[in-house]
Tab-separated table of C-alpha atoms in Angstrom:
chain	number	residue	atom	x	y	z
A	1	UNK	CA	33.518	13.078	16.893
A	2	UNK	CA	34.338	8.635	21.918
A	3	UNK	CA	30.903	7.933	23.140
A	4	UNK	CA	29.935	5.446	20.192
A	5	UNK	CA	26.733	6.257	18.113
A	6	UNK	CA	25.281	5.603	14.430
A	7	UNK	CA	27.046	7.833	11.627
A	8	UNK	CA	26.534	7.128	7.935
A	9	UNK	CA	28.436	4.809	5.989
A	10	UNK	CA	29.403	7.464	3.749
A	11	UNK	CA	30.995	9.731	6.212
A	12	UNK	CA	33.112	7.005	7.694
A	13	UNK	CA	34.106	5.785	3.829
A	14	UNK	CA	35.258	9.479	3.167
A	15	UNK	CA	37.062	10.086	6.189
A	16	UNK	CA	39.338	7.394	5.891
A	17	UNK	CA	39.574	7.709	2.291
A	18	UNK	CA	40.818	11.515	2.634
A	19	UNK	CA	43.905	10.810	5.536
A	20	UNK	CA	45.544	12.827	3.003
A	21	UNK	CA	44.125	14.997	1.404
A	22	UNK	CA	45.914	16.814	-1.652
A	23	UNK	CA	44.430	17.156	-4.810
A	24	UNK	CA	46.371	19.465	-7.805
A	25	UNK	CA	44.711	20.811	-10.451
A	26	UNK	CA	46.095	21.329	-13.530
A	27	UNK	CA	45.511	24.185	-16.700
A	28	UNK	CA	43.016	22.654	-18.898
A	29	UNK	CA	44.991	21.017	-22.484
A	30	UNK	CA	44.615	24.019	-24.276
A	31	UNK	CA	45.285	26.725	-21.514
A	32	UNK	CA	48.088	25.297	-20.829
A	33	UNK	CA	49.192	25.587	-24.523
A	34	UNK	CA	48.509	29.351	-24.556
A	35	UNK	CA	49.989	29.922	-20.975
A	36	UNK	CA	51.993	27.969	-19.410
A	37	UNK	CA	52.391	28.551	-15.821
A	38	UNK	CA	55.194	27.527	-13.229
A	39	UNK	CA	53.935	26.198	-10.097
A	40	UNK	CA	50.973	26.231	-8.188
A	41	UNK	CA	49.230	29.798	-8.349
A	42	UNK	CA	46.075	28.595	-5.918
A	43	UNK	CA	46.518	27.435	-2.248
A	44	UNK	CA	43.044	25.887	-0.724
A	45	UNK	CA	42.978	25.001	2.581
A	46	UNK	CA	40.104	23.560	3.563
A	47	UNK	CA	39.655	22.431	7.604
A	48	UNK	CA	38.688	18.882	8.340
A	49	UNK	CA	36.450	16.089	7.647
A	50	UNK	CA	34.416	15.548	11.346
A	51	UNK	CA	32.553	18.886	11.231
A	52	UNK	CA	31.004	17.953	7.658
A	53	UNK	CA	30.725	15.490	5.294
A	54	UNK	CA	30.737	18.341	2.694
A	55	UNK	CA	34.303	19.501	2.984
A	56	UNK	CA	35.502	15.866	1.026
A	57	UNK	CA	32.138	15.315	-0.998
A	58	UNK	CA	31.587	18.672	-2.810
A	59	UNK	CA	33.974	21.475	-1.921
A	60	UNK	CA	37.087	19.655	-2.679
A	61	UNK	CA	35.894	18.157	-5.986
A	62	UNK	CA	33.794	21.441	-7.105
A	63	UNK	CA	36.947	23.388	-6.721
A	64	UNK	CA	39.099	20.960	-8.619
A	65	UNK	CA	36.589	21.433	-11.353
A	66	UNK	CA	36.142	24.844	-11.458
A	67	UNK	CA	40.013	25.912	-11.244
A	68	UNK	CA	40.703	23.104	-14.323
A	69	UNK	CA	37.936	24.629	-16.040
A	70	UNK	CA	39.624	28.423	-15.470
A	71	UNK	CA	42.748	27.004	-16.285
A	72	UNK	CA	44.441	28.232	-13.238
A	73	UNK	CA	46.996	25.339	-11.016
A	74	UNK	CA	45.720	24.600	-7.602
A	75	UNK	CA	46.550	22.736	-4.579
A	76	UNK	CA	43.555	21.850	-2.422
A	77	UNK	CA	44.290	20.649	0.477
A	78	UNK	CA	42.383	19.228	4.021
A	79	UNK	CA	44.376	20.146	8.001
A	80	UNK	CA	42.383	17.213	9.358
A	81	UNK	CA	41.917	19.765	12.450
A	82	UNK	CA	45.555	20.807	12.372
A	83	UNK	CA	46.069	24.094	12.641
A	84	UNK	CA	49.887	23.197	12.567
A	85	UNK	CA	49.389	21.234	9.600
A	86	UNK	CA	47.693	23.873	8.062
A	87	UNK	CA	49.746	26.376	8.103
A	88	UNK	CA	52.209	24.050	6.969
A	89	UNK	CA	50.278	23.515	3.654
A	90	UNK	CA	49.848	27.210	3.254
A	91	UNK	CA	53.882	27.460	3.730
A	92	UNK	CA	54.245	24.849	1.393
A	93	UNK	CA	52.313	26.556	-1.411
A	94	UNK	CA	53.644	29.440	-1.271
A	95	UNK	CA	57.090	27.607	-1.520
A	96	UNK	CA	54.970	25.868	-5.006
A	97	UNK	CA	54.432	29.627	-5.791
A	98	UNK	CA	50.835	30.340	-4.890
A	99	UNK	CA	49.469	34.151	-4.663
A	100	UNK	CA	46.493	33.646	-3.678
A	101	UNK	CA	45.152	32.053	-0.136
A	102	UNK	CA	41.565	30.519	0.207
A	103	UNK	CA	41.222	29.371	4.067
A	104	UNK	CA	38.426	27.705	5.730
A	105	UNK	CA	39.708	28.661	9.072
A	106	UNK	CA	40.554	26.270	12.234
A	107	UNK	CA	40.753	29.312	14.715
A	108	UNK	CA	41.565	33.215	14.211
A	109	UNK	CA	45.259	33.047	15.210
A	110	UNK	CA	46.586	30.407	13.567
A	111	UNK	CA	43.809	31.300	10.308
A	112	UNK	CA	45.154	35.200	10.477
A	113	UNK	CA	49.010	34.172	10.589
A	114	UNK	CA	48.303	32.193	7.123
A	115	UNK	CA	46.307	34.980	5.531
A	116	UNK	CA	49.477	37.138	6.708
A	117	UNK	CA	52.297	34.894	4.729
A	118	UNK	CA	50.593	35.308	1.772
A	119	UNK	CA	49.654	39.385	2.492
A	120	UNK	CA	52.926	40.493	3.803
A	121	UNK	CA	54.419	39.420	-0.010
A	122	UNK	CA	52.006	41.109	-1.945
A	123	UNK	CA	49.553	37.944	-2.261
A	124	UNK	CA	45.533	37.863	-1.651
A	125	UNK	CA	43.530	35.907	0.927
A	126	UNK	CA	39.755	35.097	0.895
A	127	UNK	CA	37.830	33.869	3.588
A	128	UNK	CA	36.153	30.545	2.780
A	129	UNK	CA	32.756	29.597	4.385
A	130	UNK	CA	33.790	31.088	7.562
A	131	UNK	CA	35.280	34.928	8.956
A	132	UNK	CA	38.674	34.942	9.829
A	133	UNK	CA	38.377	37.906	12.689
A	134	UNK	CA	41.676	40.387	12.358
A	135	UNK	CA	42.528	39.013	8.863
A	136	UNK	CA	44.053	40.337	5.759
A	137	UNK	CA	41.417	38.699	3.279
A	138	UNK	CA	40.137	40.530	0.489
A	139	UNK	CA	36.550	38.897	0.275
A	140	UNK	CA	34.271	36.585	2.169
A	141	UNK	CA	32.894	34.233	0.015
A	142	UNK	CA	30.243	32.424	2.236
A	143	UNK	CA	26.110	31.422	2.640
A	144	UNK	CA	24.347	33.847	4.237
A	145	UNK	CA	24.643	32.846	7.896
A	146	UNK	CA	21.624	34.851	10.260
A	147	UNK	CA	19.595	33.320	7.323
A	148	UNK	CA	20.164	29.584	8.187
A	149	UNK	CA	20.447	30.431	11.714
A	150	UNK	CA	16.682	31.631	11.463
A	151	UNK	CA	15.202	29.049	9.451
A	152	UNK	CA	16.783	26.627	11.968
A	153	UNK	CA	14.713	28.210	14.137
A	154	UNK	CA	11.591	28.599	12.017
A	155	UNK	CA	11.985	24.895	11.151
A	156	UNK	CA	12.171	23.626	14.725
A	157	UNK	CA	9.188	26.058	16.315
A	158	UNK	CA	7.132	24.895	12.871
A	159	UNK	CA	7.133	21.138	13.894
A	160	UNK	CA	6.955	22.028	17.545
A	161	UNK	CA	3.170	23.880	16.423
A	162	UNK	CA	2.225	20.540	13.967
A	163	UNK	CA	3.075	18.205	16.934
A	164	UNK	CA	0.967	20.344	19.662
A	165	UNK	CA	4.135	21.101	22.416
A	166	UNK	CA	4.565	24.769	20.565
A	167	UNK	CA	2.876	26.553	23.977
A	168	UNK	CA	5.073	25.857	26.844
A	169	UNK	CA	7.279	24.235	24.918
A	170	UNK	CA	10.869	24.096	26.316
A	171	UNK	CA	14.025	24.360	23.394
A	172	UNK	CA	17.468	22.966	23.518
A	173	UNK	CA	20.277	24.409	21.593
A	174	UNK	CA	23.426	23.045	20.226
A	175	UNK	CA	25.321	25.863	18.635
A	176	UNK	CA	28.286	24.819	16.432
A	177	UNK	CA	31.855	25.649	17.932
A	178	UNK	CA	33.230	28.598	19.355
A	179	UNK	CA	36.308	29.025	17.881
A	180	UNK	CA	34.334	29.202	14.586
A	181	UNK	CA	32.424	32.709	13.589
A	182	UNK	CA	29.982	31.169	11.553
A	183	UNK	CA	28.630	30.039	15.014
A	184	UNK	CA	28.017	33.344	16.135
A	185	UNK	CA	26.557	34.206	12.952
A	186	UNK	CA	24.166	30.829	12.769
A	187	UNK	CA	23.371	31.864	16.265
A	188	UNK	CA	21.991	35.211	15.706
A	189	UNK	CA	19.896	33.889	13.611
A	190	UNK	CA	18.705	31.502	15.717
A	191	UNK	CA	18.458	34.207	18.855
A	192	UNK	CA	16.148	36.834	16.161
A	193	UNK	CA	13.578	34.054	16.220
A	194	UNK	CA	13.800	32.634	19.964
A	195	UNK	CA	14.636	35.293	22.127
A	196	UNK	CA	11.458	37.645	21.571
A	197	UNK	CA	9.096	34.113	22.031
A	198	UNK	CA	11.214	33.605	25.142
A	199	UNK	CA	10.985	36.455	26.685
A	200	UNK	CA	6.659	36.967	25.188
A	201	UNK	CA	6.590	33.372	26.967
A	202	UNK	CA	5.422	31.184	23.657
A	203	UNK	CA	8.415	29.277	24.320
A	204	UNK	CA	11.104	28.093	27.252
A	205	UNK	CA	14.572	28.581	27.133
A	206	UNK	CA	16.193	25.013	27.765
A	207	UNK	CA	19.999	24.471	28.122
A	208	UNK	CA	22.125	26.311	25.583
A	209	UNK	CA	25.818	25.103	24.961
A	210	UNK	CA	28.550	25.473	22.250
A	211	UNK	CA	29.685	22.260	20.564
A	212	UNK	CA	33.430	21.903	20.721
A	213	UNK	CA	35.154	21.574	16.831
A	214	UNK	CA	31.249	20.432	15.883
A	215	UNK	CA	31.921	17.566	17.183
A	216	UNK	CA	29.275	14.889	17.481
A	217	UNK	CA	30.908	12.888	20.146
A	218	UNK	CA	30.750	16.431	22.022
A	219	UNK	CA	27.308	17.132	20.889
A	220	UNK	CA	26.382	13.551	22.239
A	221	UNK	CA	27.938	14.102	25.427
A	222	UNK	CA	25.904	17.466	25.725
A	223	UNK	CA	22.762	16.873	24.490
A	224	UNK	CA	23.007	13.607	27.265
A	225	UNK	CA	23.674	16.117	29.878
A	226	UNK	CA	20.696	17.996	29.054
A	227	UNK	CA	18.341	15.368	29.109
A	228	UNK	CA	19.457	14.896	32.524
A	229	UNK	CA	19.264	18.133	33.499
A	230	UNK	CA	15.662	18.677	32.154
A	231	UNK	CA	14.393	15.287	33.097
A	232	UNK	CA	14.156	14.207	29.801
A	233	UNK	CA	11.441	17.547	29.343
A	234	UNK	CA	12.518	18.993	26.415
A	235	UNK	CA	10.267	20.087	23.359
A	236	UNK	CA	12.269	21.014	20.683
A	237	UNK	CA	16.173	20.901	19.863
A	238	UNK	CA	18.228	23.550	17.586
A	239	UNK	CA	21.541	21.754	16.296
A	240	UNK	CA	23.549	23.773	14.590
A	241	UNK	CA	24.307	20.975	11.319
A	242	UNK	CA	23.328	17.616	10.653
A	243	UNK	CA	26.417	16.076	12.227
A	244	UNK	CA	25.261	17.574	15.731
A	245	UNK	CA	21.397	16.670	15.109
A	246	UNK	CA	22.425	12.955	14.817
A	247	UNK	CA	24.226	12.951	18.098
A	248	UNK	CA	21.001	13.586	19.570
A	249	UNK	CA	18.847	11.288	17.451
A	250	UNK	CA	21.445	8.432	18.696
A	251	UNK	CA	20.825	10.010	22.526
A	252	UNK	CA	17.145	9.796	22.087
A	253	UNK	CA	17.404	6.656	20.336
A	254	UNK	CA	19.326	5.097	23.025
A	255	UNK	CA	16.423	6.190	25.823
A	256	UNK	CA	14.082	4.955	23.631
A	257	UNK	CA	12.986	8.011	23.724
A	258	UNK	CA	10.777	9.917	20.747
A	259	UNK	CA	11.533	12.074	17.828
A	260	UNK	CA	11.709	15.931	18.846
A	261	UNK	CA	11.681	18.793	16.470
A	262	UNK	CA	14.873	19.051	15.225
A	263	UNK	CA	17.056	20.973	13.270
A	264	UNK	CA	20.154	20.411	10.887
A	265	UNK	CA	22.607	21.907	8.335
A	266	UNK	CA	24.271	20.788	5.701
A	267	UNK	CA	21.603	18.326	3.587
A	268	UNK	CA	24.220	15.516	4.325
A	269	UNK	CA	23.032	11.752	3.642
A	270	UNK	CA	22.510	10.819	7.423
A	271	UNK	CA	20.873	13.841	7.821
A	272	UNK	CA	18.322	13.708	5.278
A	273	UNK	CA	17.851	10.368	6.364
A	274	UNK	CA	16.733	11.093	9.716
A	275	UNK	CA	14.414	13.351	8.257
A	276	UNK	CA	12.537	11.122	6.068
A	277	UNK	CA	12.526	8.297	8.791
A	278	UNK	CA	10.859	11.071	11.113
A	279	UNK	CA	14.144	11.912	13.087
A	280	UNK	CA	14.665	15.194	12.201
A	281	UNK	CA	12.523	18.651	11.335
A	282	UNK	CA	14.628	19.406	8.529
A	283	UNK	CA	18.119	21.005	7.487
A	284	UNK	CA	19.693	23.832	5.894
A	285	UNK	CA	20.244	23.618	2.053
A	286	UNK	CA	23.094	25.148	1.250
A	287	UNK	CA	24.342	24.285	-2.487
A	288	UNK	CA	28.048	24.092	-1.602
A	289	UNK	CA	29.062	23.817	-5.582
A	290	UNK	CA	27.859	27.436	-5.856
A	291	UNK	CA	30.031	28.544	-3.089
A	292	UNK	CA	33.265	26.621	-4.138
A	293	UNK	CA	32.749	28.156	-8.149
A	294	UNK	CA	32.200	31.931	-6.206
A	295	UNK	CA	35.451	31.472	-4.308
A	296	UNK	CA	37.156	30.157	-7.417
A	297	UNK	CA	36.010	32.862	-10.093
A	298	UNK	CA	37.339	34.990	-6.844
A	299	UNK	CA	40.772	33.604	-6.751
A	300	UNK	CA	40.802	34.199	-10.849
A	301	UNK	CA	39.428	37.768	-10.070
A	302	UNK	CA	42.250	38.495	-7.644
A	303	UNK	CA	45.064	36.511	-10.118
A	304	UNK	CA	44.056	39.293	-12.745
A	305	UNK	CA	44.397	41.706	-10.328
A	306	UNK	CA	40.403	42.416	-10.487
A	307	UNK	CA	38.233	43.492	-7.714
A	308	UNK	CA	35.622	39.910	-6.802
A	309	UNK	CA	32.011	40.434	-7.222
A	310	UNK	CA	30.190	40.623	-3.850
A	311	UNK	CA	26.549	41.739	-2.470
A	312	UNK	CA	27.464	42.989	1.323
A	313	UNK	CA	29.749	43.168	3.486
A	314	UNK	CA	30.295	41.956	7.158
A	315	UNK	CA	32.290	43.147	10.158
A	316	UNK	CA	35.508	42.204	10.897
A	317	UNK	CA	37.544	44.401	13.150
A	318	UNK	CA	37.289	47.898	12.574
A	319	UNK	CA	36.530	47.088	8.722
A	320	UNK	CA	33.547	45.797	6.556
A	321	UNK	CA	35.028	43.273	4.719
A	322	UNK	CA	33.616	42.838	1.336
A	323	UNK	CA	31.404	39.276	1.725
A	324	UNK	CA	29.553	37.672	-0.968
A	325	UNK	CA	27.043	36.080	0.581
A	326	UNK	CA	24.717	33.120	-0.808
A	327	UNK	CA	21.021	32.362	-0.226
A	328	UNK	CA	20.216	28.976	1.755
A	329	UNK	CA	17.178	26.703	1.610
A	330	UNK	CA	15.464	24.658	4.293
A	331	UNK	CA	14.701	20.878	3.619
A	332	UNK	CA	12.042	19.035	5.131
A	333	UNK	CA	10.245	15.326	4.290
A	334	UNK	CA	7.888	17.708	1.922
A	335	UNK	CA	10.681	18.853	-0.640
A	336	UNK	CA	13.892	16.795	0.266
A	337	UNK	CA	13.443	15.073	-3.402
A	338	UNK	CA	14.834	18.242	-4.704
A	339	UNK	CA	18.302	17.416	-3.389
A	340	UNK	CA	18.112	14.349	-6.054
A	341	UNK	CA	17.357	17.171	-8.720
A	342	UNK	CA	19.647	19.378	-8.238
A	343	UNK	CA	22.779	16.145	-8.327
A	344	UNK	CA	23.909	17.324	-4.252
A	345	UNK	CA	22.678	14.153	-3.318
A	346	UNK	CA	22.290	10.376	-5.138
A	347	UNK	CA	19.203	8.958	-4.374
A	348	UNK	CA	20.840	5.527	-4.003
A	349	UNK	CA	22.777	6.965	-1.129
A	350	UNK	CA	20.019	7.928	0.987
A	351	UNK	CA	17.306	5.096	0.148
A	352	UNK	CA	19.139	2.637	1.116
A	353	UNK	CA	18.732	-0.282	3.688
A	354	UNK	CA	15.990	0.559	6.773
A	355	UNK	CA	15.089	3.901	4.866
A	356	UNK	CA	14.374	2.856	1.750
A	357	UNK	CA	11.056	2.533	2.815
A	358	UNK	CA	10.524	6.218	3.504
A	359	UNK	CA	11.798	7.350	0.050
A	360	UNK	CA	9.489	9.049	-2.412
């Protein structure tokens, strides 16, 4: 994420600070009077830490909480983009004695093989955050994905209308990457809204690309190409997550060109950040804490050999695989203060330095 452009501090901090990531969890003092286990019985594998700040700053450290607090041994663990190195953490829990997978995948093949090792010996696997097409997992624990998709959508078209350049406006998108379903999902969210207005005529369809891995180096490189191809005539811009939207403030910035509607995801520091300096529309809420405790009380579930809560299901295959899926909420400069409330965010993080000013 190597064309050079502003990230925050904070993302920098944690990516250097996580080279190597693996965190164990240990029983709780007096579970592990009662019970004392051999081994690791949890295997996390969570993906990276370019495509969001949030896999370091809450998933990691929620799940180390919530598995201490359940008294159950876990190894939590980051691929840095690996694949190879993933599955090379799943081998080596298993090896610590781990039944039970949770995988935030890199790509199907290498995301199925992992949910297989653990399968084939009478383990469980549950898909974390994102579908692992043609797996073995038992449950989907996720946020409900057409649902940001569409208040992406909402959010952009919303300050497109309050900044007069709704009607015969033209829209950019910047979907997330390719070899990740929650793309596909995000997008049909975003197509439910956009396709009817473009083909009613409301709205223009701009240039449309996948971002490789998230990327924001890609995104910067793509969101450059089309300003170029539209002349610099674009009206509004969908990016998929906040990482994405601030490649293209740093484009626009470095053209000296204005603010556009804007999308996000994630409620990360930078991203709130552009929103309260005027940068962005607004981002997807999504109160990862609540999604790390569902996919631990999960892995419990499937320890005790019980059957996870969920609420729907989702495709996969020829199967509906059992999916738990979470509600989202979209931030804008009107109720971003709420992200101080609820503890996702520290207040000192964001109002800091040139945005202080803008802070509430």
């Amino acid at each position: 994420m190597k064309k050079v452009f502003r990230r925050s501090t904070a993302l920098t901090v944690v990516a250097l600070a996580t080279v190597s990531l693996a965190v164990f969890v240990v029983a709780s003092a007096t579970a592990s009077t009662k019970h004392k286990t051999a081994g690791t019985q949890v295997c996390v594998l969570l993906p990276d830490t370019k495509s969001s700040v949030r896999w370091v700053q809450f998933d990691a450290p929620a799940m180390k909480a919530a598995f201490a607090k359940a008294g159950v041994t876990a190894s939590i663990n980051n691929a840095l983009n690996d694949p190879l190195k993933q599955k090379a953490q799943a081998q080596a829990c298993i090896a610590a004695g781990a039944t039970v997978v949770i995988e935030t995948a890199l790509d199907n093949g290498s995301a199925a093989s992992i949910e297989k090792l653990f399968t084939s010996k009478g383990g469980k696997a549950i898909d974390y955050d994102r579908q692992v097409s043609g797996g073995s997992a038992s449950v989907y624990v996720t946020f409900d994905g057409k649902a940001v998709g569409a208040a992406q959508a909402k959010g952009v078209l919303a300050a497109m209308k309050a900044n007069g350049t709704y009607k015969g406006g033209t829209v950019a998108e910047l979907w997330g990457g390719q070899t990740d379903q929650n793309a596909f999902w995000f997008k049909s969210g975003n197509d439910a809204v956009f396709n009817p207005l473009f083909k009613s005529g409301p709205i223009k369809k701009g240039p449309q690309q996948f971002v490789p891995d998230w990327d924001a180096n890609n995104a910067a490189t793509i969101f450059n190409q089309m300003l170029v191809k539209t002349s610099n005539k674009v009206q509004g811009v969908l990016a998929a997550n906040d990482n994405i939207a601030g490649a293209v403030v740093a484009d626009l910035k470095a053209k000296k060109l204005k603010p556009l509607p804007l999308s996000g995801q994630d409620a990360s520091v930078q991203g709130v950040q552009n929103i309260i300096s005027g940068w962005q529309s607004g981002t997807v809420y999504k109160y990862v804490p609540d999604e790390a405790n569902a996919a631990a009380v999960a892995a419990v579930a499937l320890i005790k050999g019980q059957k996870p809560k969920t609420n729907t299901s989702r495709k996969n295959g020829s199967k509906n695989e059992p999916t738990l899926a979470l509600p989202v909420v979209w931030i804008t400069k009107a109720n971003y203060t709420r992200l101080f409330k609820d503890k996702f965010l520290k207040r000192t993080d964001v109002c800091v330095g040139a945005f202080k000013q803008y802070c509430k």
